[in-house]
mmCIF file with all atom_site columns, C-alpha atoms in Angstrom:
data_model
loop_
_atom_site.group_PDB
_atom_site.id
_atom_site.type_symbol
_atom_site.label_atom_id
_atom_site.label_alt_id
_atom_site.label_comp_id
_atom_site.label_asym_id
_atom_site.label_entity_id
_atom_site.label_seq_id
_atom_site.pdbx_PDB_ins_code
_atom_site.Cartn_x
_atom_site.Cartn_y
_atom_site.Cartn_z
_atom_site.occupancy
_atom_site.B_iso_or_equiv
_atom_site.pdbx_formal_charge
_atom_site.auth_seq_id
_atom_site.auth_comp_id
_atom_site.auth_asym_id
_atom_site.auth_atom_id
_atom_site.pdbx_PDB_model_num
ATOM 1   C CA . UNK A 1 1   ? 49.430 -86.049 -37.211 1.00 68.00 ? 1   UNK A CA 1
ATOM 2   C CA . UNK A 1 2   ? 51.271 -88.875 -36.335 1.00 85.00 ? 2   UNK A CA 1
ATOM 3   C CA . UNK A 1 3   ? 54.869 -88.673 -34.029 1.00 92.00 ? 3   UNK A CA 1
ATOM 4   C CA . UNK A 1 4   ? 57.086 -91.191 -34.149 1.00 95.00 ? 4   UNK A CA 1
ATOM 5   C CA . UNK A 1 5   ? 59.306 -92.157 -30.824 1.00 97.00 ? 5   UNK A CA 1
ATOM 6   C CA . UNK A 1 6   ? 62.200 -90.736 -32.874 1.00 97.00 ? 6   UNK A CA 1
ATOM 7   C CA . UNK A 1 7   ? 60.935 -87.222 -33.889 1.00 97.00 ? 7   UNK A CA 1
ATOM 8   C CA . UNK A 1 8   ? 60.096 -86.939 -29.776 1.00 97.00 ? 8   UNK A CA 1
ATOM 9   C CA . UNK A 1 9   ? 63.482 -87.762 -29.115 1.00 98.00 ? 9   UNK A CA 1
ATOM 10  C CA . UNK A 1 10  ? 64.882 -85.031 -32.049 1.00 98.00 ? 10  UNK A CA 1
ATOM 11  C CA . UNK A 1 11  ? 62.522 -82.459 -30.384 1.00 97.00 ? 11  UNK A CA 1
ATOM 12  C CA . UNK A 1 12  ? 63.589 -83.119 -26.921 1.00 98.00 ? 12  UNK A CA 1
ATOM 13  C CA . UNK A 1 13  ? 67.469 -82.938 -28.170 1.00 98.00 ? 13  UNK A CA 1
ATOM 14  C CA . UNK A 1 14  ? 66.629 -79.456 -29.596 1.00 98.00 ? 14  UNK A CA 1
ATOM 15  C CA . UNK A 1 15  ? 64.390 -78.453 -26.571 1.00 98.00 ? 15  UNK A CA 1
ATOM 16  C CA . UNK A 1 16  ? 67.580 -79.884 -24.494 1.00 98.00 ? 16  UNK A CA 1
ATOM 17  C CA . UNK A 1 17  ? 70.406 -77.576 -26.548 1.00 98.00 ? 17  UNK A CA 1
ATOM 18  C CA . UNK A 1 18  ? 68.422 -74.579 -25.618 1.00 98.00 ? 18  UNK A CA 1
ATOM 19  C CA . UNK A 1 19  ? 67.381 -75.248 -22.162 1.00 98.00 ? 19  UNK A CA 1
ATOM 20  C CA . UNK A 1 20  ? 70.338 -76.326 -20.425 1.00 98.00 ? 20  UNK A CA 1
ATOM 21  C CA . UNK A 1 21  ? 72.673 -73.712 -21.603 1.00 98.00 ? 21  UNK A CA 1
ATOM 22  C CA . UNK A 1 22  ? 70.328 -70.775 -21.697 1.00 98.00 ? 22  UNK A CA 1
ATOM 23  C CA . UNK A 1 23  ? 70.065 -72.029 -17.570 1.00 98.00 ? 23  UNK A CA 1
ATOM 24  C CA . UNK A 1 24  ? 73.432 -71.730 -17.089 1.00 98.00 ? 24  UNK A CA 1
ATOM 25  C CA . UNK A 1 25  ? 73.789 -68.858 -18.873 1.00 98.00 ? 25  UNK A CA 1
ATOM 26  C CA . UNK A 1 26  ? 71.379 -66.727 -16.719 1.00 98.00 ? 26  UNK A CA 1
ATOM 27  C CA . UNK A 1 27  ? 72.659 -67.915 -13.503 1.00 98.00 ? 27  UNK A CA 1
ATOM 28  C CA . UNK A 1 28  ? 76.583 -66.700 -14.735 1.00 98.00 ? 28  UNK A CA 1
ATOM 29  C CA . UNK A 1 29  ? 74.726 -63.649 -15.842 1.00 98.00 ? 29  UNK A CA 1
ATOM 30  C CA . UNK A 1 30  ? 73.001 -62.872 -12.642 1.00 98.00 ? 30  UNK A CA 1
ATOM 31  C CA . UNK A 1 31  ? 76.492 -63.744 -10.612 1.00 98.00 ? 31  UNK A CA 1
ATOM 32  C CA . UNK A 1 32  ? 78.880 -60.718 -12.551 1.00 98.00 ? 32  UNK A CA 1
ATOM 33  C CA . UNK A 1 33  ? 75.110 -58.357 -12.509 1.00 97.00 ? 33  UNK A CA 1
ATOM 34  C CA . UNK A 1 34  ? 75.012 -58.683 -8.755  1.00 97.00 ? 34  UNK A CA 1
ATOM 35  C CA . UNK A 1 35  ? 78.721 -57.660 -8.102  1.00 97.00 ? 35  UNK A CA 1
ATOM 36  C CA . UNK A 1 36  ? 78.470 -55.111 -11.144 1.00 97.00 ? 36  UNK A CA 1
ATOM 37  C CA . UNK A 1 37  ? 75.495 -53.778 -9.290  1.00 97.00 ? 37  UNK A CA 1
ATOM 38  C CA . UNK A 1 38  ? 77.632 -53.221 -6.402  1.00 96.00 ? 38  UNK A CA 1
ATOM 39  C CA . UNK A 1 39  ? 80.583 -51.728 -7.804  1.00 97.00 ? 39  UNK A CA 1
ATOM 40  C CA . UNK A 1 40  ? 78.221 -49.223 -9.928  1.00 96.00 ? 40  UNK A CA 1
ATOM 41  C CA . UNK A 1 41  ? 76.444 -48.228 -6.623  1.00 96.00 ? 41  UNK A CA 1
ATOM 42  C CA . UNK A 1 42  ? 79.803 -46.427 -5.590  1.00 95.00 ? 42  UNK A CA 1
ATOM 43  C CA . UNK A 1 43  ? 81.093 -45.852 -9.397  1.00 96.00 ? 43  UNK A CA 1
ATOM 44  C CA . UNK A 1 44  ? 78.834 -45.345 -12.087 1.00 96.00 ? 44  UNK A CA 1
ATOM 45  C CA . UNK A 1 45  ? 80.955 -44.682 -14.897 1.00 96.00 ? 45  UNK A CA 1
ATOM 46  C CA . UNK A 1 46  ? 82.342 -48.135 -14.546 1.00 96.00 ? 46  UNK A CA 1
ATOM 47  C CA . UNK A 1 47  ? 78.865 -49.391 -16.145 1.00 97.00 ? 47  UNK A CA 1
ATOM 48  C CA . UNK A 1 48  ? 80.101 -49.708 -20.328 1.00 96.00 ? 48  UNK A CA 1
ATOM 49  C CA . UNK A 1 49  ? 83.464 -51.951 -18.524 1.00 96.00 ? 49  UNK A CA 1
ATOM 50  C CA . UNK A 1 50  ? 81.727 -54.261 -16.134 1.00 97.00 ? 50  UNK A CA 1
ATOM 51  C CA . UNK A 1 51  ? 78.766 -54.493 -18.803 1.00 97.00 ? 51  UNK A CA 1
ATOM 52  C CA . UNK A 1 52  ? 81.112 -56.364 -20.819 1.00 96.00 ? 52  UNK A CA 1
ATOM 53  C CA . UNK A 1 53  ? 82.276 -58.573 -18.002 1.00 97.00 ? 53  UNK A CA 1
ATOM 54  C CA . UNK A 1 54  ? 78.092 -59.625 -17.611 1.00 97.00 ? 54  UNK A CA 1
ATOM 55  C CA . UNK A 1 55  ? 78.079 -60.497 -21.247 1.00 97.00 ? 55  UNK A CA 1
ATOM 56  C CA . UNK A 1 56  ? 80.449 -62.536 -21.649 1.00 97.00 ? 56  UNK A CA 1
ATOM 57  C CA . UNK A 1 57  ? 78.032 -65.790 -19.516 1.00 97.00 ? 57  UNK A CA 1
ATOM 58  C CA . UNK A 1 58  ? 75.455 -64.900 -22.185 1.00 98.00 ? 58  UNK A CA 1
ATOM 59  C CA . UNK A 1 59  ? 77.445 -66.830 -25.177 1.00 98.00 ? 59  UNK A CA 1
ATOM 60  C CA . UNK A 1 60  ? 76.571 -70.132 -24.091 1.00 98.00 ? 60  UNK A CA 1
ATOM 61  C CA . UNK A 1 61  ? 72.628 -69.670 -24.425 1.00 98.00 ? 61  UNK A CA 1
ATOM 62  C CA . UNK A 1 62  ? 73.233 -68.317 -27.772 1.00 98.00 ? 62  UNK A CA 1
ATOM 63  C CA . UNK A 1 63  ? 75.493 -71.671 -28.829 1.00 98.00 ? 63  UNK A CA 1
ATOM 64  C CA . UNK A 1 64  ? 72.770 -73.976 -27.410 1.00 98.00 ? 64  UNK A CA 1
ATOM 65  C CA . UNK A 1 65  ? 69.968 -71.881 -28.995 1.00 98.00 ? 65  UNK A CA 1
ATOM 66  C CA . UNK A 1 66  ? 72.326 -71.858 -32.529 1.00 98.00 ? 66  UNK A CA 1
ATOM 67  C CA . UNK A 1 67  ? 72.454 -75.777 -32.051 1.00 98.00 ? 67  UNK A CA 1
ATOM 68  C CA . UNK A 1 68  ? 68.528 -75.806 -31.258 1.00 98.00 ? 68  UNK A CA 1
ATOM 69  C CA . UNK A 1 69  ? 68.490 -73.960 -34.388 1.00 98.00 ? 69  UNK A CA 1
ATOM 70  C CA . UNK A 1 70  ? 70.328 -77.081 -36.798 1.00 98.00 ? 70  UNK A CA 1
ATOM 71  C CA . UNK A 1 71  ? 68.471 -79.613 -34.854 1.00 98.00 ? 71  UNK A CA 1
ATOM 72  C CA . UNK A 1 72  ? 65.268 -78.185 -36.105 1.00 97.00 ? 72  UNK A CA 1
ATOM 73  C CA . UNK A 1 73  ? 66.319 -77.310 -39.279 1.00 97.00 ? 73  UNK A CA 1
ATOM 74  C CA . UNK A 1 74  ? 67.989 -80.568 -39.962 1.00 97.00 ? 74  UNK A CA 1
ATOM 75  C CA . UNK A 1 75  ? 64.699 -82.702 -38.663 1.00 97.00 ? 75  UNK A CA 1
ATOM 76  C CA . UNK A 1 76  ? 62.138 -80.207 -40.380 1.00 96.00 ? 76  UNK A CA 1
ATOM 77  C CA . UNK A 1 77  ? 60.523 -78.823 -37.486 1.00 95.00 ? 77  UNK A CA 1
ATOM 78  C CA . UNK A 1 78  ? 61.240 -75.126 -38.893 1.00 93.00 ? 78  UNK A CA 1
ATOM 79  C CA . UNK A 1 79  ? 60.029 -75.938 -42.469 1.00 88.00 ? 79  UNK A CA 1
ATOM 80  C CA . UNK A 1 80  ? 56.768 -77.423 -41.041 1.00 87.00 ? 80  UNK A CA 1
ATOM 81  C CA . UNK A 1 81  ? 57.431 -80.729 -42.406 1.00 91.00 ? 81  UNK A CA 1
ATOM 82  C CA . UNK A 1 82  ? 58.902 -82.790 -39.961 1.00 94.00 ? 82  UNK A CA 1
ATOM 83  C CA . UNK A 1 83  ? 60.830 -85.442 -41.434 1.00 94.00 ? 83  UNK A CA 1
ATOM 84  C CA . UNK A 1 84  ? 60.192 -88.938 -39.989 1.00 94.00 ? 84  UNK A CA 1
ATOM 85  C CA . UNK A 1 85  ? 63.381 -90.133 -38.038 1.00 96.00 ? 85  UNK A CA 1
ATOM 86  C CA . UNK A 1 86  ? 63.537 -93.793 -36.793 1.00 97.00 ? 86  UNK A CA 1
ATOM 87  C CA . UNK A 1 87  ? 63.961 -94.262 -32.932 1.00 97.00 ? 87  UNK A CA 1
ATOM 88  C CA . UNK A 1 88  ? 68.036 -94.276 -33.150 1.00 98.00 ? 88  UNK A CA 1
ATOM 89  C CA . UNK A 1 89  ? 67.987 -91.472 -35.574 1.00 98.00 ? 89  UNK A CA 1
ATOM 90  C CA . UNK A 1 90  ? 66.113 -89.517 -32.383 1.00 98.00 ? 90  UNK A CA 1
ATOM 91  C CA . UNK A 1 91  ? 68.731 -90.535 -30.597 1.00 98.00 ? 91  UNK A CA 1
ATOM 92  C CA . UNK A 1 92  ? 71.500 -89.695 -31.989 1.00 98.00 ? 92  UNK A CA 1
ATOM 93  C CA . UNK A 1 93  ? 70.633 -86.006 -32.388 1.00 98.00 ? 93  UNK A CA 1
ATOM 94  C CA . UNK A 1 94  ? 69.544 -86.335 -28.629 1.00 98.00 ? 94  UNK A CA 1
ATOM 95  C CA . UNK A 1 95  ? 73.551 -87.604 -28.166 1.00 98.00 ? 95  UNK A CA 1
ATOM 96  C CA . UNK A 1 96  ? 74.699 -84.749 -30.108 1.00 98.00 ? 96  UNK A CA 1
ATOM 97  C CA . UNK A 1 97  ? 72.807 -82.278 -27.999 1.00 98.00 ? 97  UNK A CA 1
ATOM 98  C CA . UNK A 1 98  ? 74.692 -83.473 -25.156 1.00 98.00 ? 98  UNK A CA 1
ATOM 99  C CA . UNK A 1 99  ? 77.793 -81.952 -25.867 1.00 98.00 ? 99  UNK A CA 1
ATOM 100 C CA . UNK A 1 100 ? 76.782 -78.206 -26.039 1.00 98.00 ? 100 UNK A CA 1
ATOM 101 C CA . UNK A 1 101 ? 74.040 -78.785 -23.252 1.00 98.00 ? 101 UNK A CA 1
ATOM 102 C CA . UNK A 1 102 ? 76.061 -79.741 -20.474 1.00 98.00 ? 102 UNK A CA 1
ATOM 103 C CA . UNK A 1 103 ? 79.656 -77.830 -21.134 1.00 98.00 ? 103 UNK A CA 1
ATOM 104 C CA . UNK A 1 104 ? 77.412 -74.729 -22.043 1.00 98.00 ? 104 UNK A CA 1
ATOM 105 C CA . UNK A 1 105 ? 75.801 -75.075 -18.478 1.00 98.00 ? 105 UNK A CA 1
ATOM 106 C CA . UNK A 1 106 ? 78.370 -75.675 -16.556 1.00 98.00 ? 106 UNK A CA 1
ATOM 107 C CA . UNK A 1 107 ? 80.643 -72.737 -18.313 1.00 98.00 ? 107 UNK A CA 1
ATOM 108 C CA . UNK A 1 108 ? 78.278 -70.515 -18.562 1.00 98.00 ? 108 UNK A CA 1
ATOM 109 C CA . UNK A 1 109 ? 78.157 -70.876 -14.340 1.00 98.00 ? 109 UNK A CA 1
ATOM 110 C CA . UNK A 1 110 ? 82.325 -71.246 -14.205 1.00 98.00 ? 110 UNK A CA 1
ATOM 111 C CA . UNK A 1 111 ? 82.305 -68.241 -16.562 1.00 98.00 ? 111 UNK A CA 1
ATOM 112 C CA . UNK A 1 112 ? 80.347 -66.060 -14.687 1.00 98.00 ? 112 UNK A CA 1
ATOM 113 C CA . UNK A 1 113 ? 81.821 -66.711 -11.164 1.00 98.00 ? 113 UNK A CA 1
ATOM 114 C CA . UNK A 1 114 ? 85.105 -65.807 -12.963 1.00 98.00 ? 114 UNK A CA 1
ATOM 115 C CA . UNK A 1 115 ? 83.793 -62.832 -14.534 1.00 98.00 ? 115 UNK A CA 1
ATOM 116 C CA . UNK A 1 116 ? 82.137 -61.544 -11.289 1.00 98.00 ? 116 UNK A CA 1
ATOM 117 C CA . UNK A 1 117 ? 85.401 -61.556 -9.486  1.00 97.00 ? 117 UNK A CA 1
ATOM 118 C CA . UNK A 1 118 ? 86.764 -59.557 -13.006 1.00 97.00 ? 118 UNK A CA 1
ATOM 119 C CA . UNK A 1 119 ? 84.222 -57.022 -11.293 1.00 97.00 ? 119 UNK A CA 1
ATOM 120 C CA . UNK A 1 120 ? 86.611 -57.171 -8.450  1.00 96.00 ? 120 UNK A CA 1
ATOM 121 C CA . UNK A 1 121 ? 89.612 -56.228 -10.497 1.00 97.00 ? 121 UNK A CA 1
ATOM 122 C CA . UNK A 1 122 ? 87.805 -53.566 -12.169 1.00 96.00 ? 122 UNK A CA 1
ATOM 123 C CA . UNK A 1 123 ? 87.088 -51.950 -8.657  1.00 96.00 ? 123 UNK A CA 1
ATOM 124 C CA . UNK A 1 124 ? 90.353 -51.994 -7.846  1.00 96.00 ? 124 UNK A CA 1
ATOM 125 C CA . UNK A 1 125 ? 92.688 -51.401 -10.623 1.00 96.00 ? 125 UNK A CA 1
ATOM 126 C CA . UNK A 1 126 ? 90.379 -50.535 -14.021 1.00 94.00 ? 126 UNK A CA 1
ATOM 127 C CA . UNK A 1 127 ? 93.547 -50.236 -16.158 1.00 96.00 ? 127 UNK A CA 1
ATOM 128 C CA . UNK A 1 128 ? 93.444 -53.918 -15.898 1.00 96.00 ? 128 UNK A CA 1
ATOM 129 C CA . UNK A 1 129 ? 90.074 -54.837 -17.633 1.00 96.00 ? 129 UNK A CA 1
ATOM 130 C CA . UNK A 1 130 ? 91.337 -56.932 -20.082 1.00 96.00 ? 130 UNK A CA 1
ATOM 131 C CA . UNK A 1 131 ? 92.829 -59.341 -18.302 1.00 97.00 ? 131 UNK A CA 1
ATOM 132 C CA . UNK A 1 132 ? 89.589 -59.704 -16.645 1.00 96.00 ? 132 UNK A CA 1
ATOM 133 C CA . UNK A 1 133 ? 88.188 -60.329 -19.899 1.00 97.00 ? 133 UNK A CA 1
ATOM 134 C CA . UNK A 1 134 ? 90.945 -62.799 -20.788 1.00 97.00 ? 134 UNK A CA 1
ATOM 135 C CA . UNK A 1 135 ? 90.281 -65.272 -17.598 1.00 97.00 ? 135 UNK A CA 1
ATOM 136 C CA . UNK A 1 136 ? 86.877 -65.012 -18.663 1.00 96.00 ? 136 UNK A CA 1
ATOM 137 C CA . UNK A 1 137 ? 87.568 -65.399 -21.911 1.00 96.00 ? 137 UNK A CA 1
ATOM 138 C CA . UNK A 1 138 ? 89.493 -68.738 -21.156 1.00 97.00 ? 138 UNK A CA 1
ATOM 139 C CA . UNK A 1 139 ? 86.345 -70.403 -19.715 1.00 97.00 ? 139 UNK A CA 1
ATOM 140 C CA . UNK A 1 140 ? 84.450 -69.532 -22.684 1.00 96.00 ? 140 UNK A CA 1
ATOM 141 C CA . UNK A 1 141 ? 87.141 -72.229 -24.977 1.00 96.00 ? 141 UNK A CA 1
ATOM 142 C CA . UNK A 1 142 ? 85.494 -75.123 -23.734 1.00 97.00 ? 142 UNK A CA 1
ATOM 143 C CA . UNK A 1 143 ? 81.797 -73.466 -24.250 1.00 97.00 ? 143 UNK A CA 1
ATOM 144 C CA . UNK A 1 144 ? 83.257 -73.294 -27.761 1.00 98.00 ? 144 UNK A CA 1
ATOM 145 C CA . UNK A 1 145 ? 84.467 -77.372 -28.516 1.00 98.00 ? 145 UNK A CA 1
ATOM 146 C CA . UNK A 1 146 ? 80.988 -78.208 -27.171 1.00 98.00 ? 146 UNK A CA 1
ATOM 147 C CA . UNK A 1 147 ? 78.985 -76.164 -29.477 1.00 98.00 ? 147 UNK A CA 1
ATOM 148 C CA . UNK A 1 148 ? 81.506 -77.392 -32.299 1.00 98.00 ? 148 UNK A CA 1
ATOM 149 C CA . UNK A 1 149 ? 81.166 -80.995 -30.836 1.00 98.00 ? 149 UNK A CA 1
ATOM 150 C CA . UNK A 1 150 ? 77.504 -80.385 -31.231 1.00 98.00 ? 150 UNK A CA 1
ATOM 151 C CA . UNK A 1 151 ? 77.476 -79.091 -34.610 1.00 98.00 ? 151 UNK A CA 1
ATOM 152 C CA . UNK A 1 152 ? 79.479 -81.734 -36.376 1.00 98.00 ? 152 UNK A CA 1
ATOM 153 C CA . UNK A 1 153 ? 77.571 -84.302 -34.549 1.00 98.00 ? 153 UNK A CA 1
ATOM 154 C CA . UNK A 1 154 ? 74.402 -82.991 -35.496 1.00 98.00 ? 154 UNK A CA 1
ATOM 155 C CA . UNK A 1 155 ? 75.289 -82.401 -39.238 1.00 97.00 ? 155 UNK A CA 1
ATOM 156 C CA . UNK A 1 156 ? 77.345 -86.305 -39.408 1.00 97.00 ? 156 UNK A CA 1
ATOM 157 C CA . UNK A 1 157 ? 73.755 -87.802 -38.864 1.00 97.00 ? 157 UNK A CA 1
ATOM 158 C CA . UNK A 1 158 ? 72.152 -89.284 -41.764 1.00 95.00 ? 158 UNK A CA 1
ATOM 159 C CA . UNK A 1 159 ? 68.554 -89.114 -42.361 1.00 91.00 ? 159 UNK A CA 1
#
């Protein structure tokens, strides 16, 4: 089976969708589980609340793994027949990777230092979850442009 320079480059722009914001993703995880882990070690019942506040980093591996997802699809890899893509056609889907690789990275680490100190708010005054949520939730619009960025790239390549 022969590769061609620009099938490499499609597979590394898929491999490079999933990797960088799954990354980010578990580090902004990890940040709201260690406060959460804190704040349930005095007050267990908060779990279900500041469970929400962990999830919330966890969108951005899911955009980069969706865009891994059209990459593949779009070059073949998933079908089994990978179609052959010239050098610049390898390229360009490795440029349209870019967009949902390094927002979703950085947000997903933004997003989780923000929801972490949402853990803080939910210690101290729980009737005020969702505006945890909400600056959270604000981080999470730019995680969103990238992974549309991404998409419309991805599908405005010709092959």
């Amino acid at each position: 089976m022969d590769i061609t320079l620009g099938q490499v480059f499609g597979l590394a722009a898929a491999a490079i969708a999933i990797a960088f914001p799954g990354i980010g993703s578990a580090i902004g995880v990890g940040l709201v589980g260690e406060s959460a882990s804190g704040l349930i070690s005095e007050d267990p019942d908060k779990f279900g609340q500041s469970l929400l506040l962990q999830a919330l980093p966890g969108t951005q591996g899911i955009y980069g793994l969706l865009t891994g997802f059209i990459i593949m699809s779009k070059i073949g890899l998933l079908g089994g027949n990978m179609v052959p893509l010239t050098t610049w056609q390898g390229l360009l889907f490795l440029g349209a990777a870019l967009p949902v690789s390094i927002v979703g990275w950085f947000s997903a680490i933004a997003q989780g230092r923000v929801a972490a100190s949402g853990v803080g708010i939910l210690a101290k005054r729980p009737q005020e979850l969702a505006k945890a949520l909400t600056y959270a939730a604000m981080v999470e619009t730019y995680a969103v442009l990238s992974l549309l960025g991404s998409v419309l790239l991805v599908f405005g390549i010709r092959i």
